[in-house]
Short mmCIF file of C-alpha atoms in Angstrom, two decimals:
data_model
loop_
_atom_site.label_atom_id
_atom_site.label_comp_id
_atom_site.label_asym_id
_atom_site.label_seq_id
_atom_site.Cartn_x
_atom_site.Cartn_y
_atom_site.Cartn_z
CA MET A 1 12.72 -17.33 14.67
CA SER A 2 13.87 -18.83 11.39
CA LEU A 3 12.72 -20.60 8.24
CA PRO A 4 13.97 -23.80 6.63
CA ALA A 5 16.15 -23.33 3.57
CA ARG A 6 13.43 -24.86 1.35
CA PHE A 7 10.16 -22.96 1.69
CA ASN A 8 7.16 -22.24 -0.53
CA PHE A 9 4.82 -19.62 0.89
CA ALA A 10 1.72 -20.85 -0.94
CA GLU A 11 2.17 -24.39 0.39
CA HIS A 12 2.81 -22.89 3.85
CA LEU A 13 -0.62 -21.18 3.81
CA PHE A 14 -2.39 -24.20 2.36
CA ALA A 15 -0.92 -26.48 5.04
CA LEU A 16 -1.99 -24.09 7.80
CA ASN A 17 -5.60 -24.15 6.60
CA ARG A 18 -6.23 -27.76 5.55
CA GLY A 19 -8.24 -28.21 8.72
CA ARG A 20 -10.46 -25.30 7.62
CA ALA A 21 -11.35 -26.55 4.13
CA ASP A 22 -15.03 -25.61 4.45
CA ARG A 23 -14.42 -22.25 6.10
CA THR A 24 -14.89 -19.11 3.99
CA ALA A 25 -11.59 -17.54 2.96
CA TYR A 26 -12.90 -14.84 0.58
CA ILE A 27 -16.10 -12.99 -0.17
CA ASP A 28 -16.14 -10.91 -3.35
CA ASP A 29 -18.87 -9.18 -5.35
CA ARG A 30 -19.94 -12.48 -6.95
CA GLY A 31 -19.70 -15.08 -4.21
CA THR A 32 -17.53 -16.91 -1.72
CA LEU A 33 -14.40 -19.05 -1.85
CA THR A 34 -13.59 -21.56 0.88
CA TYR A 35 -10.08 -22.43 2.00
CA GLY A 36 -10.39 -25.80 0.30
CA GLN A 37 -11.51 -24.20 -2.97
CA LEU A 38 -8.67 -21.66 -2.75
CA GLU A 39 -6.04 -24.39 -2.59
CA ASP A 40 -7.72 -26.50 -5.25
CA ARG A 41 -8.06 -23.66 -7.75
CA ALA A 42 -4.53 -22.38 -7.07
CA ARG A 43 -3.09 -25.84 -7.75
CA HIS A 44 -5.14 -26.05 -10.98
CA LEU A 45 -3.75 -22.67 -12.04
CA ALA A 46 -0.20 -23.78 -11.23
CA ALA A 47 -0.66 -26.80 -13.51
CA THR A 48 -2.24 -24.64 -16.23
CA LEU A 49 0.74 -22.28 -16.34
CA LYS A 50 3.30 -25.09 -16.32
CA ALA A 51 1.45 -26.89 -19.12
CA ALA A 52 1.51 -23.66 -21.13
CA GLY A 53 5.30 -23.67 -20.94
CA VAL A 54 5.84 -21.05 -18.23
CA ARG A 55 8.95 -22.12 -16.37
CA ARG A 56 10.19 -21.72 -12.83
CA GLU A 57 11.15 -18.12 -11.93
CA GLU A 58 9.66 -16.71 -15.14
CA ARG A 59 7.31 -13.80 -14.62
CA VAL A 60 3.53 -13.58 -15.07
CA LEU A 61 1.76 -10.21 -15.19
CA LEU A 62 -1.11 -10.10 -12.68
CA LEU A 63 -3.46 -7.32 -13.82
CA MET A 64 -6.63 -8.10 -11.98
CA LEU A 65 -9.34 -6.36 -9.99
CA ASP A 66 -9.80 -7.45 -6.39
CA ASN A 67 -11.91 -10.59 -6.65
CA ASN A 68 -11.61 -14.25 -5.69
CA ASP A 69 -9.43 -15.01 -8.73
CA TRP A 70 -6.69 -12.65 -7.45
CA PRO A 71 -5.50 -14.77 -4.50
CA VAL A 72 -5.95 -17.92 -6.62
CA SER A 73 -3.64 -16.37 -9.23
CA PHE A 74 -1.03 -15.08 -6.81
CA LEU A 75 -0.79 -18.28 -4.76
CA GLY A 76 -1.03 -20.52 -7.81
CA CYS A 77 2.03 -18.82 -9.27
CA LEU A 78 3.98 -19.16 -6.02
CA TYR A 79 3.00 -22.84 -5.74
CA ALA A 80 4.47 -23.44 -9.22
CA GLY A 81 7.65 -21.48 -8.49
CA ILE A 82 6.51 -18.89 -11.02
CA VAL A 83 6.84 -15.18 -10.17
CA PRO A 84 3.61 -13.09 -10.23
CA VAL A 85 4.13 -9.41 -11.04
CA ALA A 86 1.20 -7.67 -9.37
CA VAL A 87 0.45 -4.33 -11.03
CA ASN A 88 -1.79 -1.34 -10.44
CA THR A 89 -5.11 -1.61 -12.31
CA LEU A 90 -5.35 2.15 -12.92
CA LEU A 91 -2.38 2.67 -15.24
CA THR A 92 -2.12 3.46 -18.94
CA PRO A 93 -1.36 1.11 -21.88
CA GLU A 94 2.08 2.75 -22.09
CA ASP A 95 2.75 1.78 -18.45
CA TYR A 96 1.73 -1.83 -19.02
CA ALA A 97 3.78 -2.05 -22.22
CA TYR A 98 6.81 -0.96 -20.21
CA MET A 99 6.09 -3.49 -17.44
CA LEU A 100 5.61 -6.35 -19.90
CA ASP A 101 8.93 -5.58 -21.57
CA HIS A 102 10.77 -4.87 -18.33
CA SER A 103 9.58 -8.03 -16.57
CA ARG A 104 9.73 -10.17 -19.73
CA ALA A 105 6.43 -11.68 -18.62
CA GLN A 106 5.63 -15.00 -20.27
CA ALA A 107 1.92 -14.89 -19.44
CA ALA A 108 -0.73 -12.50 -18.16
CA LEU A 109 -3.67 -13.04 -15.84
CA VAL A 110 -6.16 -10.24 -16.45
CA SER A 111 -9.70 -9.23 -15.49
CA GLY A 112 -12.11 -9.05 -18.43
CA ALA A 113 -12.78 -5.37 -17.71
CA LEU A 114 -9.04 -4.65 -18.09
CA LEU A 115 -8.43 -6.76 -21.20
CA PRO A 116 -8.80 -3.83 -23.67
CA VAL A 117 -6.09 -1.77 -21.99
CA LEU A 118 -3.77 -4.80 -21.87
CA GLN A 119 -4.42 -5.52 -25.56
CA ASP A 120 -3.53 -1.90 -26.30
CA ALA A 121 -0.27 -2.37 -24.37
CA MET A 122 0.51 -5.60 -26.23
CA GLY A 123 -0.07 -3.81 -29.51
CA ARG A 124 2.71 -1.35 -28.68
CA GLY A 125 5.40 -3.91 -29.35
CA ALA A 126 5.52 -5.30 -25.84
CA HIS A 127 7.16 -8.62 -25.07
CA GLU A 128 5.11 -11.45 -26.60
CA LEU A 129 3.07 -13.51 -24.16
CA GLN A 130 2.84 -17.30 -24.25
CA THR A 131 -0.47 -17.41 -22.38
CA LEU A 132 -3.32 -15.02 -21.62
CA LEU A 133 -5.98 -16.04 -19.09
CA VAL A 134 -9.02 -13.77 -18.67
CA SER A 135 -10.95 -13.69 -15.41
CA GLN A 136 -14.66 -12.90 -15.72
CA PRO A 137 -14.57 -12.08 -19.45
CA THR A 138 -17.02 -9.44 -20.64
CA GLY A 139 -17.17 -10.45 -24.31
CA ALA A 140 -15.51 -12.51 -27.02
CA LEU A 141 -11.88 -13.34 -26.33
CA PRO A 142 -8.97 -12.80 -28.73
CA GLU A 143 -7.44 -15.87 -30.36
CA ASN A 144 -4.52 -16.11 -27.95
CA ALA A 145 -6.69 -15.93 -24.81
CA GLN A 146 -8.58 -18.43 -22.65
CA ALA A 147 -11.27 -17.91 -20.05
CA PHE A 148 -9.74 -18.32 -16.58
CA ASP A 149 -12.37 -20.80 -15.32
CA ASP A 150 -12.28 -22.90 -18.51
CA ALA A 151 -8.50 -23.19 -18.44
CA LEU A 152 -8.49 -24.29 -14.80
CA ALA A 153 -11.24 -26.85 -15.45
CA ARG A 154 -9.16 -28.53 -18.17
CA ALA A 155 -6.10 -29.00 -15.94
CA GLU A 156 -5.30 -31.58 -13.29
CA PRO A 157 -4.11 -29.93 -10.05
CA LEU A 158 -0.34 -29.75 -9.60
CA ALA A 159 0.45 -32.66 -7.28
CA ALA A 160 3.09 -30.91 -5.16
CA PRO A 161 4.58 -27.45 -4.77
CA VAL A 162 7.79 -26.61 -6.55
CA ASN A 163 10.68 -27.02 -4.12
CA THR A 164 11.53 -23.34 -3.84
CA ALA A 165 14.06 -21.83 -1.45
CA SER A 166 12.99 -19.30 1.14
CA ASP A 167 15.21 -16.69 -0.55
CA ASP A 168 14.07 -17.51 -4.10
CA PRO A 169 12.36 -14.65 -5.95
CA GLY A 170 8.69 -15.07 -5.08
CA PHE A 171 6.89 -12.07 -6.58
CA TRP A 172 7.36 -8.51 -7.79
CA LEU A 173 5.65 -5.26 -6.94
CA TYR A 174 6.26 -2.09 -8.93
CA SER A 175 7.12 0.94 -6.81
CA SER A 176 5.96 4.43 -7.61
CA GLY A 177 7.20 5.92 -10.85
CA SER A 178 6.74 9.54 -9.78
CA THR A 179 10.45 10.27 -10.34
CA GLY A 180 10.97 8.13 -13.44
CA LYS A 181 9.99 4.68 -14.64
CA PRO A 182 8.43 2.35 -12.03
CA LYS A 183 10.94 0.10 -10.30
CA GLY A 184 10.40 -3.68 -10.28
CA THR A 185 10.84 -4.56 -6.61
CA VAL A 186 11.79 -8.23 -6.19
CA HIS A 187 10.57 -10.01 -3.03
CA THR A 188 11.19 -13.54 -1.79
CA HIS A 189 8.89 -16.31 -0.53
CA ALA A 190 10.29 -15.68 2.96
CA ASN A 191 9.44 -11.98 3.00
CA LEU A 192 5.70 -12.71 3.17
CA TRP A 193 6.29 -15.02 6.14
CA TRP A 194 8.39 -12.42 7.95
CA THR A 195 5.74 -9.70 7.68
CA ALA A 196 3.14 -12.08 9.12
CA GLU A 197 5.38 -13.15 12.00
CA LEU A 198 6.71 -9.69 12.89
CA TYR A 199 3.68 -7.48 12.23
CA GLY A 200 0.55 -9.47 11.38
CA LYS A 201 0.50 -11.72 14.43
CA PRO A 202 1.94 -9.55 17.23
CA VAL A 203 0.51 -6.17 16.21
CA LEU A 204 -2.82 -6.94 14.55
CA ALA A 205 -3.45 -10.10 16.59
CA LEU A 206 -5.98 -11.36 14.04
CA THR A 207 -7.89 -14.59 14.74
CA GLU A 208 -9.90 -16.95 12.54
CA ASP A 209 -13.06 -15.21 13.78
CA ASP A 210 -12.04 -11.89 12.20
CA VAL A 211 -13.48 -10.57 8.95
CA CYS A 212 -10.90 -8.34 7.22
CA PHE A 213 -11.61 -5.67 4.62
CA SER A 214 -8.91 -3.57 2.96
CA ALA A 215 -9.62 -0.43 0.96
CA ALA A 216 -6.04 -0.67 -0.30
CA LYS A 217 -6.01 -3.04 -3.25
CA MET A 218 -4.05 -6.28 -3.28
CA TYR A 219 -1.52 -5.07 -5.86
CA PHE A 220 -0.15 -2.71 -3.20
CA ALA A 221 2.25 -4.05 -0.57
CA TYR A 222 -0.09 -2.73 2.15
CA GLY A 223 -3.17 -4.37 0.61
CA LEU A 224 -1.36 -7.65 -0.06
CA GLY A 225 -0.59 -8.05 3.63
CA ASN A 226 -4.06 -6.92 4.75
CA ALA A 227 -6.08 -9.10 2.37
CA LEU A 228 -3.85 -12.16 1.92
CA THR A 229 -0.76 -12.67 4.05
CA PHE A 230 -2.13 -11.81 7.49
CA PRO A 231 -5.71 -13.14 7.39
CA LEU A 232 -4.76 -16.36 5.60
CA THR A 233 -2.02 -17.04 8.14
CA VAL A 234 -4.68 -17.33 10.89
CA GLY A 235 -7.66 -18.62 8.88
CA ALA A 236 -9.71 -15.41 8.91
CA THR A 237 -12.24 -14.31 6.26
CA VAL A 238 -11.51 -11.52 3.75
CA VAL A 239 -13.96 -9.22 1.97
CA LEU A 240 -12.79 -8.14 -1.51
CA MET A 241 -14.13 -5.20 -3.51
CA ALA A 242 -13.43 -4.67 -7.21
CA GLU A 243 -14.66 -1.08 -7.40
CA ARG A 244 -12.92 2.04 -6.13
CA PRO A 245 -13.07 2.47 -2.33
CA THR A 246 -15.40 5.46 -2.27
CA PRO A 247 -17.13 6.20 1.05
CA ASP A 248 -20.44 4.78 -0.20
CA ALA A 249 -18.82 1.59 -1.53
CA THR A 250 -16.92 1.12 1.73
CA PHE A 251 -20.01 1.72 3.85
CA ARG A 252 -21.94 -0.95 1.94
CA ARG A 253 -19.32 -3.57 2.83
CA TRP A 254 -19.18 -2.39 6.43
CA THR A 255 -22.90 -2.84 6.89
CA GLU A 256 -23.46 -5.93 4.69
CA HIS A 257 -20.46 -8.10 5.58
CA LYS A 258 -19.69 -6.69 9.03
CA PRO A 259 -15.88 -6.67 8.86
CA THR A 260 -14.20 -6.54 12.24
CA VAL A 261 -10.90 -5.09 10.98
CA PHE A 262 -10.67 -2.39 8.30
CA PHE A 263 -7.51 -1.23 6.56
CA GLY A 264 -7.57 2.23 5.00
CA ALA A 265 -5.56 5.36 4.27
CA PRO A 266 -5.80 8.91 5.67
CA THR A 267 -7.54 10.33 2.59
CA GLY A 268 -10.18 7.63 2.81
CA PHE A 269 -10.82 8.12 6.51
CA ALA A 270 -11.18 11.89 6.00
CA GLY A 271 -13.65 11.38 3.14
CA MET A 272 -15.75 8.93 5.14
CA LEU A 273 -15.95 11.20 8.17
CA ALA A 274 -17.10 14.05 5.91
CA SER A 275 -19.84 11.93 4.31
CA PRO A 276 -23.46 12.49 5.36
CA LYS A 277 -23.99 8.73 4.92
CA LEU A 278 -21.48 7.72 7.61
CA PRO A 279 -23.07 4.66 9.29
CA ALA A 280 -23.95 4.74 12.95
CA ARG A 281 -21.76 2.89 15.43
CA ASP A 282 -24.31 0.10 15.96
CA ALA A 283 -24.55 -0.54 12.20
CA VAL A 284 -20.97 -1.83 11.96
CA ALA A 285 -18.82 -4.46 13.72
CA LEU A 286 -15.41 -2.75 13.63
CA ARG A 287 -13.06 -3.60 16.49
CA MET A 288 -9.90 -2.09 14.99
CA CYS A 289 -8.74 -0.09 11.98
CA SER A 290 -5.34 0.38 10.39
CA SER A 291 -3.99 3.30 8.38
CA ALA A 292 -0.90 3.58 6.18
CA GLY A 293 0.22 5.14 2.92
CA GLU A 294 0.63 8.59 4.43
CA ALA A 295 0.81 9.78 8.01
CA LEU A 296 -2.61 9.93 9.68
CA PRO A 297 -3.50 13.34 11.16
CA GLY A 298 -4.36 12.92 14.83
CA GLU A 299 -7.53 14.96 14.44
CA ILE A 300 -8.97 12.41 11.98
CA ALA A 301 -8.12 9.46 14.24
CA GLN A 302 -9.70 11.15 17.26
CA ARG A 303 -12.92 11.96 15.40
CA PHE A 304 -13.15 8.40 14.12
CA LYS A 305 -12.68 6.94 17.59
CA ALA A 306 -15.27 9.34 19.02
CA HIS A 307 -17.81 8.08 16.48
CA TYR A 308 -17.04 4.34 16.49
CA GLY A 309 -15.16 3.77 19.74
CA CYS A 310 -12.56 2.10 17.56
CA GLU A 311 -8.85 2.87 17.39
CA ILE A 312 -7.01 3.51 14.14
CA ILE A 313 -3.44 2.27 14.45
CA ASP A 314 -1.26 4.33 12.13
CA GLY A 315 1.95 2.89 10.72
CA ILE A 316 4.48 3.27 7.96
CA GLY A 317 5.67 0.61 5.54
CA SER A 318 7.02 0.61 2.01
CA THR A 319 7.10 -1.45 -1.16
CA GLU A 320 10.78 -2.14 -0.46
CA MET A 321 10.14 -3.48 3.08
CA LEU A 322 6.83 -5.10 2.02
CA HIS A 323 4.78 -3.97 5.00
CA ILE A 324 4.73 -1.87 8.16
CA PHE A 325 7.89 -1.49 10.26
CA ILE A 326 6.90 1.41 12.57
CA SER A 327 3.44 1.34 14.10
CA ASN A 328 1.10 2.34 16.86
CA ARG A 329 -0.41 -0.65 18.65
CA PRO A 330 -3.88 -1.42 19.94
CA GLY A 331 -4.07 0.07 23.43
CA ASP A 332 -0.90 2.10 22.83
CA VAL A 333 -1.87 4.76 20.29
CA ARG A 334 -0.29 8.19 20.45
CA TYR A 335 -2.31 10.28 18.00
CA GLY A 336 -0.26 12.30 15.54
CA THR A 337 2.68 9.88 15.68
CA THR A 338 3.49 6.75 13.66
CA GLY A 339 4.30 4.86 16.86
CA LYS A 340 7.39 2.81 17.63
CA PRO A 341 9.49 0.33 15.60
CA VAL A 342 7.95 -3.09 15.12
CA GLU A 343 9.94 -5.74 16.97
CA GLY A 344 12.35 -7.41 14.56
CA TYR A 345 13.13 -4.17 12.70
CA GLU A 346 15.87 -1.65 13.47
CA VAL A 347 15.25 2.00 12.66
CA GLU A 348 17.70 4.91 12.47
CA LEU A 349 17.29 8.61 11.74
CA ARG A 350 20.37 10.02 10.05
CA GLY A 351 21.48 13.53 9.26
CA GLU A 352 23.03 14.83 6.06
CA ASP A 353 26.42 13.58 7.32
CA GLY A 354 25.06 10.03 7.56
CA ARG A 355 25.25 9.96 11.36
CA PRO A 356 22.30 9.39 13.74
CA VAL A 357 20.53 12.57 14.83
CA PRO A 358 19.48 13.26 18.44
CA ASP A 359 15.87 13.04 19.59
CA GLY A 360 13.76 15.95 18.41
CA GLU A 361 15.76 16.60 15.23
CA VAL A 362 14.61 15.73 11.72
CA GLY A 363 16.50 12.88 10.07
CA ASP A 364 16.34 10.54 7.08
CA LEU A 365 14.64 7.24 7.91
CA TYR A 366 16.63 4.00 7.44
CA ILE A 367 15.31 0.50 8.23
CA ARG A 368 16.95 -2.88 8.69
CA GLY A 369 14.82 -6.01 8.79
CA PRO A 370 14.31 -9.46 7.23
CA SER A 371 11.47 -8.51 4.85
CA SER A 372 13.60 -6.18 2.71
CA ALA A 373 13.42 -6.69 -1.04
CA LEU A 374 16.30 -8.28 -2.91
CA MET A 375 16.72 -5.46 -5.45
CA TYR A 376 15.13 -3.38 -8.16
CA TRP A 377 15.18 -5.52 -11.29
CA THR A 378 17.82 -4.39 -13.82
CA ASN A 379 18.42 -1.14 -11.94
CA ARG A 380 21.76 -1.42 -10.22
CA GLU A 381 22.13 2.31 -9.51
CA LYS A 382 18.80 2.65 -7.71
CA SER A 383 19.31 -0.67 -5.92
CA ARG A 384 22.65 0.46 -4.50
CA ASP A 385 21.20 3.81 -3.43
CA THR A 386 18.22 2.26 -1.62
CA PHE A 387 19.59 -1.05 -0.26
CA GLN A 388 22.72 -0.14 1.67
CA GLY A 389 24.53 -2.96 3.45
CA GLY A 390 21.47 -4.40 5.13
CA TRP A 391 19.81 -1.01 5.60
CA THR A 392 17.01 0.29 3.40
CA LYS A 393 16.77 4.03 2.76
CA SER A 394 13.09 4.98 2.86
CA GLY A 395 13.14 8.51 1.44
CA ASP A 396 11.09 9.76 4.42
CA LYS A 397 11.97 12.35 7.05
CA TYR A 398 11.06 11.69 10.70
CA THR A 399 11.66 12.86 14.23
CA ARG A 400 11.77 10.71 17.37
CA ASP A 401 10.75 11.96 20.80
CA ALA A 402 12.28 11.06 24.16
CA ASP A 403 9.69 8.30 24.66
CA GLY A 404 10.68 6.57 21.41
CA TYR A 405 7.65 7.58 19.30
CA PHE A 406 8.32 8.54 15.69
CA THR A 407 6.57 11.47 14.00
CA TYR A 408 6.41 11.92 10.24
CA ALA A 409 7.98 15.09 8.84
CA GLY A 410 7.48 14.48 5.10
CA ARG A 411 9.08 12.89 2.08
CA SER A 412 12.68 13.98 1.65
CA ASP A 413 11.80 15.63 -1.67
CA ASP A 414 8.93 17.56 -0.05
CA MET A 415 10.78 19.05 2.94
CA LEU A 416 11.13 22.84 3.07
CA LYS A 417 13.79 25.08 4.52
CA VAL A 418 12.30 28.34 5.73
CA SER A 419 14.67 30.88 7.32
CA GLY A 420 17.29 28.11 7.32
CA ILE A 421 15.11 25.74 9.40
CA TYR A 422 13.40 22.56 8.18
CA VAL A 423 9.61 22.81 7.97
CA SER A 424 7.51 19.66 7.63
CA PRO A 425 4.69 20.10 5.09
CA PHE A 426 2.77 17.39 6.92
CA GLU A 427 2.89 19.30 10.22
CA VAL A 428 1.35 22.39 8.61
CA GLU A 429 -1.21 20.29 6.72
CA ALA A 430 -2.24 18.42 9.85
CA THR A 431 -2.69 21.71 11.71
CA LEU A 432 -4.86 23.16 8.94
CA MET A 433 -7.02 20.03 9.02
CA GLN A 434 -7.83 20.67 12.67
CA HIS A 435 -9.94 23.63 11.48
CA PRO A 436 -13.58 22.54 11.31
CA CYS A 437 -14.01 23.85 7.74
CA VAL A 438 -10.97 22.13 6.20
CA LEU A 439 -11.29 18.73 4.48
CA GLU A 440 -7.79 18.42 3.00
CA ALA A 441 -4.62 20.48 2.67
CA ALA A 442 -1.28 20.27 0.88
CA VAL A 443 1.75 22.47 1.55
CA ILE A 444 4.71 23.25 -0.72
CA GLY A 445 7.46 25.85 -0.87
CA LYS A 446 6.99 29.05 -2.87
CA GLU A 447 9.49 31.83 -3.41
CA ASP A 448 8.37 35.28 -2.30
CA ALA A 449 9.19 38.55 -4.10
CA GLU A 450 12.69 38.52 -2.58
CA GLY A 451 13.42 34.96 -3.72
CA LEU A 452 13.08 33.45 -0.25
CA THR A 453 11.22 30.16 0.30
CA LYS A 454 7.96 30.44 2.21
CA THR A 455 5.16 27.95 2.75
CA LYS A 456 2.10 27.88 0.50
CA ALA A 457 -1.02 25.91 1.39
CA PHE A 458 -3.62 24.51 -1.01
CA VAL A 459 -6.85 23.95 0.89
CA VAL A 460 -10.00 21.95 0.09
CA LEU A 461 -12.95 23.05 2.23
CA LYS A 462 -15.73 20.74 3.36
CA ASP A 463 -18.97 20.99 1.39
CA GLY A 464 -21.06 23.88 2.65
CA SER A 465 -18.21 25.33 4.73
CA ALA A 466 -16.64 28.76 4.42
CA ALA A 467 -13.36 30.16 5.71
CA THR A 468 -11.08 33.04 4.72
CA GLU A 469 -7.36 33.02 4.00
CA ASP A 470 -6.65 35.29 6.96
CA GLU A 471 -8.71 33.08 9.25
CA LEU A 472 -6.78 29.94 8.34
CA LYS A 473 -3.38 31.65 8.48
CA ALA A 474 -4.17 32.92 11.96
CA PHE A 475 -5.38 29.46 12.98
CA VAL A 476 -2.00 27.92 12.07
CA LYS A 477 0.02 30.80 13.55
CA GLU A 478 -1.67 30.24 16.92
CA ARG A 479 -0.63 26.58 16.98
CA LEU A 480 2.82 26.46 15.34
CA ALA A 481 6.02 28.50 15.36
CA PRO A 482 5.48 31.74 13.40
CA TYR A 483 7.88 30.86 10.58
CA LYS A 484 5.78 27.76 9.73
CA TYR A 485 2.43 29.35 8.99
CA PRO A 486 1.51 29.56 5.27
CA ARG A 487 2.39 32.96 3.84
CA PHE A 488 0.38 32.02 0.75
CA LEU A 489 -2.92 30.15 0.71
CA GLU A 490 -5.10 29.06 -2.19
CA PHE A 491 -8.51 27.38 -2.09
CA VAL A 492 -8.91 24.49 -4.57
CA SER A 493 -11.69 22.00 -5.33
CA GLU A 494 -9.38 18.96 -5.17
CA LEU A 495 -5.76 17.94 -4.72
CA PRO A 496 -3.71 15.87 -7.20
CA LYS A 497 -3.22 12.32 -5.89
CA THR A 498 -1.74 8.99 -6.82
CA ALA A 499 -3.88 5.90 -7.31
CA THR A 500 -3.20 5.08 -3.65
CA GLY A 501 -4.58 8.42 -2.46
CA LYS A 502 -1.20 10.01 -1.69
CA ILE A 503 -1.03 13.74 -2.34
CA GLN A 504 1.25 14.58 -5.26
CA ARG A 505 2.94 17.74 -3.99
CA PHE A 506 5.32 17.70 -6.95
CA ARG A 507 2.32 18.36 -9.21
CA LEU A 508 1.55 21.46 -7.19
CA ARG A 509 5.18 22.58 -7.41
CA GLU A 510 5.10 22.10 -11.19
CA ARG A 511 1.93 24.15 -11.37
CA GLU A 512 3.51 26.99 -9.41
CA LYS A 513 6.56 27.05 -11.67
CA ALA A 514 4.34 27.19 -14.75
CA ALA A 515 2.23 30.03 -13.36
#
């Protein structure tokens, strides 16, 4: 399996779907976009950016809600050999100012609803933009801006794709900035193709008859694969949603557009199962669901399957590897595990000495595969720490059983040592969530009166439920080794989370230190 030296991923997708020009590619909150319209508009955008003076390999900030203009923007940039920098829509002006300066973006493609926050960022001395195109403007535009549709209408479509190499920089994604400034992760045109060939086709087995809907937004590596790379590779239809993926918003798309494949995250699945408005099985058309972002507790997956008769295949990917490299598979799901390595990727668990650990022991997760990012832009130290001679260090801890299934133990920074033995916060959290009253849980380390580290659990109860500290401690003690049960337990109304729904345990640790 290989690619030619010259390869443009946008042209690759367009060529695959030219026989489906009238077939619906996207459905958003305002209408539909056929495959023919997608290519036509993307080629108009490519010409618009080139006419504005944006050159090959220069960066364009893509700050846009999930709507039909998002894939037009992303693919139009790739077609022109220009590098889209897809960014989270929930950040602050300070974050965007940093990203504009760091990426040296020459243009920005922005949703009208997000224009004020981008203008604020630009007013903070950020790198000056040549071009600003506004999708679905909500009011008068500033002097340096054009309406997205108007700009495309004035341009002739770019006649041919730029002759990019498969290993040319194709696009950026910014990784989490929880331990410092966000890192600009540089991916190639080829990396999108590899994730489709190694994961999208063999694991998801999508067809052109599928309707895909991703709660994870397209600016995330997970959402980009779910809502663009994989469905467009086979000619499927994609449902896009601009608003936050609340249970009610998700349910509306399930029942109105009847997606057959849904991509979510553990927090979202838990919230939906707890909702009194959860649709009945015969009201939806789901044949398969996917979960990533954090490890999926087996109890949630089992309850979901009992209600819908539909498997959730849990997997782990990363911004650095672009998509999932360990996964359960349809018909081969072992609840509570992340599954087995995806074919085409090598996985190792290493101890503190850098050597592989035996089955059953916790180790640091390393991955080797063809979809790995090139580097973190202008961050040599972090690049060398993460990308090590073909291997990518994930920052996750895992165990592998004798059958080859991998089980998540936690982020390396979150792992606890209690009585000299590693304790996985996720294992304790997943056990707490088996209790019928518990909606969510997060576990951190807390020093006791003697200065020894013990586990502390923060617990969110389901609405209308009641449970005592002693009851929950006993519940865990019955199911795990005694040293793992939470010596401290606190009930809270909510847990701190990232925009992707990941629990921010470091926030809880900071709170404990300040107390």
